[in-house]
Amino acid sequence: MNYLSQTLLFLTAAVVVVPLFRRLGLGAVLGYLIAGVIIGPWGLKLIGNVDAILHLSELGVILLLFVIGLELQPSRLWVLRRPVFGLGAAQVALSGLALGAAGMWLGLSWKAALVAGLGLAMSSTAFVLQTLAEREELTARHGRDAFAILLFQDLSVIPLLALLPLLTPIREVDNSNDLVDAARAIGTVLAVVIGGRHLLRPTFKIVARSGSRELFTAAALLVVIGNAALMEWAGLSMSLGAFLAGVLLADSEYRHELEANIEPFKGLLLGLFFMAVGMSANLGVVRHHPLGILAITLGLMLIKTLILIVVARISGANRDSAVKLGFAMAQGGEFAFVLFGVAEQFKILSSNLADVLVVAVTASMLLAPFLFIAYDKLLARMISKPAAPEFDAIQDDGRPVIIAGFGRFGQIVARVLATHHIPFTALEKSPQQVDFVRRFGNQLYYGDASRLDLLEAAGVGRARLFVLAIDDVEASIKTAELMRRHFPQVPVLARARNRFHAYKLLDAGVQTFYRETFGSSLDMARDVLVGLGFESAHARRIIRTFRKADLALLERQHAVYQDENLLIQTSQQAMEELKHLFETDAAAQENDSKN
């Protein structure tokens, strides 16, 4: 079958099977897997060269990691360091030990059990992230924890592959190049990070000037695939290279356009990847060892689920989030195919054992979607909190002011407006806060201001001012970006919880913001000076000078706030400048008093 016929077959299978499975509530991933089984060597035998298709379809996983990286600014990635190396290390170590111990109990040598346990401890990056994205749960607690664990698993690929030559019974294996390989891997990562920081943005700026959307898409694909190829050459995970490229572009002005251009390729190639996994399932092994495959598959999923729930609960997740994390990552991962294949070459695993383990991993991927179905149908009501009420139907009364967030900050703004009979529309996302505030006779709507449809319903496009007083920093930034994209003509006055929040608001295009403790701190500082004997006018002048200098410092630091060394340097310079200003002011006052 030629490539055109194969492409037609893949598209037909996807278009027929996937919508059916979605309609049945089974999800697109399971639909792709079943479609692959049907057209593969163990189904209708319409496709033969599965390995080549599986290798090509890995581009889908690469593009998925690139898009995930685009959503993760370096500052957020730094915040994830604890779950990555805490949760991730705990999951891999505990799952590997438990599954390895089970293998030794079944009669495997300690070397074979160790490799099998660590390989089965991995989860499918493509399956987990795609399933959570479909369910819109990537930003939930269990979604963030899943991403952190998957990132650690990607980072652990090289140490695990490097472990195999040390375990092989083959005497002639040469380990003399291990240091060279390690240096090449580290050097490649550094080259990608340093080169990406200084070259990617200027490159896309030049491409964007051409005005060609096709050229921009080609450049995006070149960056992703080029980084993936570099990582593969260095012996690292291709997905890691694509992820780093996404992170390096996460703060750029091209982020949204890149995501929009890559999305269609990502979706199609991910679908092809899942179909290839379905095609690669060796059902002949299942026919010869049906009970053994079933026992290994169910044991693998049970052990990983229980360990993930325990680890998540210890880390502070609630019961609902912990169970969702366990169900999301219970399956085996695509890295197991690579690890078991290499282990077979080094004679650590027998050919028959490697085939059984690969089929068990594939079967776990096929069964994994049913865990979420079981959760939704059976467990959700028992362990989840009651669902939040539906958002209010918002009426557009043409009011001049929209207040997003009706906590302690937004309420003060609203009270001032109310005393002067200025109409406003207030939106608040917390149902508990809405119920509490309404008890005192306040009028507001229960709604999420970070949703475009609710902003449009509130009449934001015709408002004179938009007051952004949301307490949650991420929701505040998301709303600010939404306002900049869809309502750029409406002035935004925003609440900033701290300097970092102010920097992110500036990134989102908000020019007018108010740090919630800054003004009251300056008021107290002025009263402290007066209490120490300073004249009232002199104290006000000192505070006025400090306010002006601090705002100028904030604007300067906005350009370098992601570089800690430059941030410290600008702070020290600003302190010296402020001291000089005060000394000059004091000298001028002394001269005035003498004259």
mmCIF file of N, CA and C in Angstrom, residues 16 19 28 122 187 223 288 402 421 439 466 479 483 500 590:
data_model
loop_
_atom_site.group_PDB
_atom_site.id
_atom_site.type_symbol
_atom_site.label_atom_id
_atom_site.label_comp_id
_atom_site.label_asym_id
_atom_site.label_seq_id
_atom_site.Cartn_x
_atom_site.Cartn_y
_atom_site.Cartn_z
ATOM 1 N N VAL A 16 -14.215 7.886 11.119
ATOM 2 C CA VAL A 16 -15.334 6.978 11.403
ATOM 3 C C VAL A 16 -15.371 6.576 12.872
ATOM 4 N N PRO A 19 -15.254 9.856 16.259
ATOM 5 C CA PRO A 19 -16.525 10.491 16.644
ATOM 6 C C PRO A 19 -17.485 9.518 17.340
ATOM 7 N N ALA A 28 -11.533 10.402 22.717
ATOM 8 C CA ALA A 28 -10.875 10.295 21.412
ATOM 9 C C ALA A 28 -9.675 9.364 21.461
ATOM 10 N N MET A 122 7.080 4.145 34.243
ATOM 11 C CA MET A 122 6.836 5.295 33.377
ATOM 12 C C MET A 122 5.380 5.326 32.900
ATOM 13 N N GLY A 187 26.225 19.427 26.997
ATOM 14 C CA GLY A 187 26.560 20.512 26.084
ATOM 15 C C GLY A 187 25.420 20.858 25.147
ATOM 16 N N VAL A 223 11.945 24.914 14.172
ATOM 17 C CA VAL A 223 12.473 25.058 15.540
ATOM 18 C C VAL A 223 12.166 23.816 16.365
ATOM 19 N N HIS A 288 -1.470 -16.555 23.394
ATOM 20 C CA HIS A 288 -0.705 -17.609 24.061
ATOM 21 C C HIS A 288 -0.664 -17.451 25.578
ATOM 22 N N ILE A 402 -17.149 48.030 34.876
ATOM 23 C CA ILE A 402 -17.223 46.596 35.149
ATOM 24 C C ILE A 402 -16.158 46.282 36.195
ATOM 25 N N HIS A 421 -23.720 57.204 43.237
ATOM 26 C CA HIS A 421 -24.766 56.718 42.329
ATOM 27 C C HIS A 421 -24.231 56.449 40.919
ATOM 28 N N ARG A 439 -25.821 38.868 51.196
ATOM 29 C CA ARG A 439 -26.556 38.965 52.467
ATOM 30 C C ARG A 439 -26.606 40.394 52.978
ATOM 31 N N PHE A 466 -12.667 49.240 33.088
ATOM 32 C CA PHE A 466 -12.707 47.858 33.583
ATOM 33 C C PHE A 466 -11.789 47.774 34.791
ATOM 34 N N THR A 479 -7.304 37.178 32.613
ATOM 35 C CA THR A 479 -8.332 38.171 32.292
ATOM 36 C C THR A 479 -7.723 39.394 31.612
ATOM 37 N N MET A 483 -8.610 40.868 27.938
ATOM 38 C CA MET A 483 -9.003 42.255 27.688
ATOM 39 C C MET A 483 -8.138 42.874 26.595
ATOM 40 N N PHE A 500 5.772 41.138 41.625
ATOM 41 C CA PHE A 500 5.767 40.129 40.563
ATOM 42 C C PHE A 500 4.453 40.171 39.788
ATOM 43 N N GLU A 590 19.060 72.662 54.200
ATOM 44 C CA GLU A 590 19.987 73.306 55.128
ATOM 45 C C GLU A 590 20.432 74.670 54.600
#
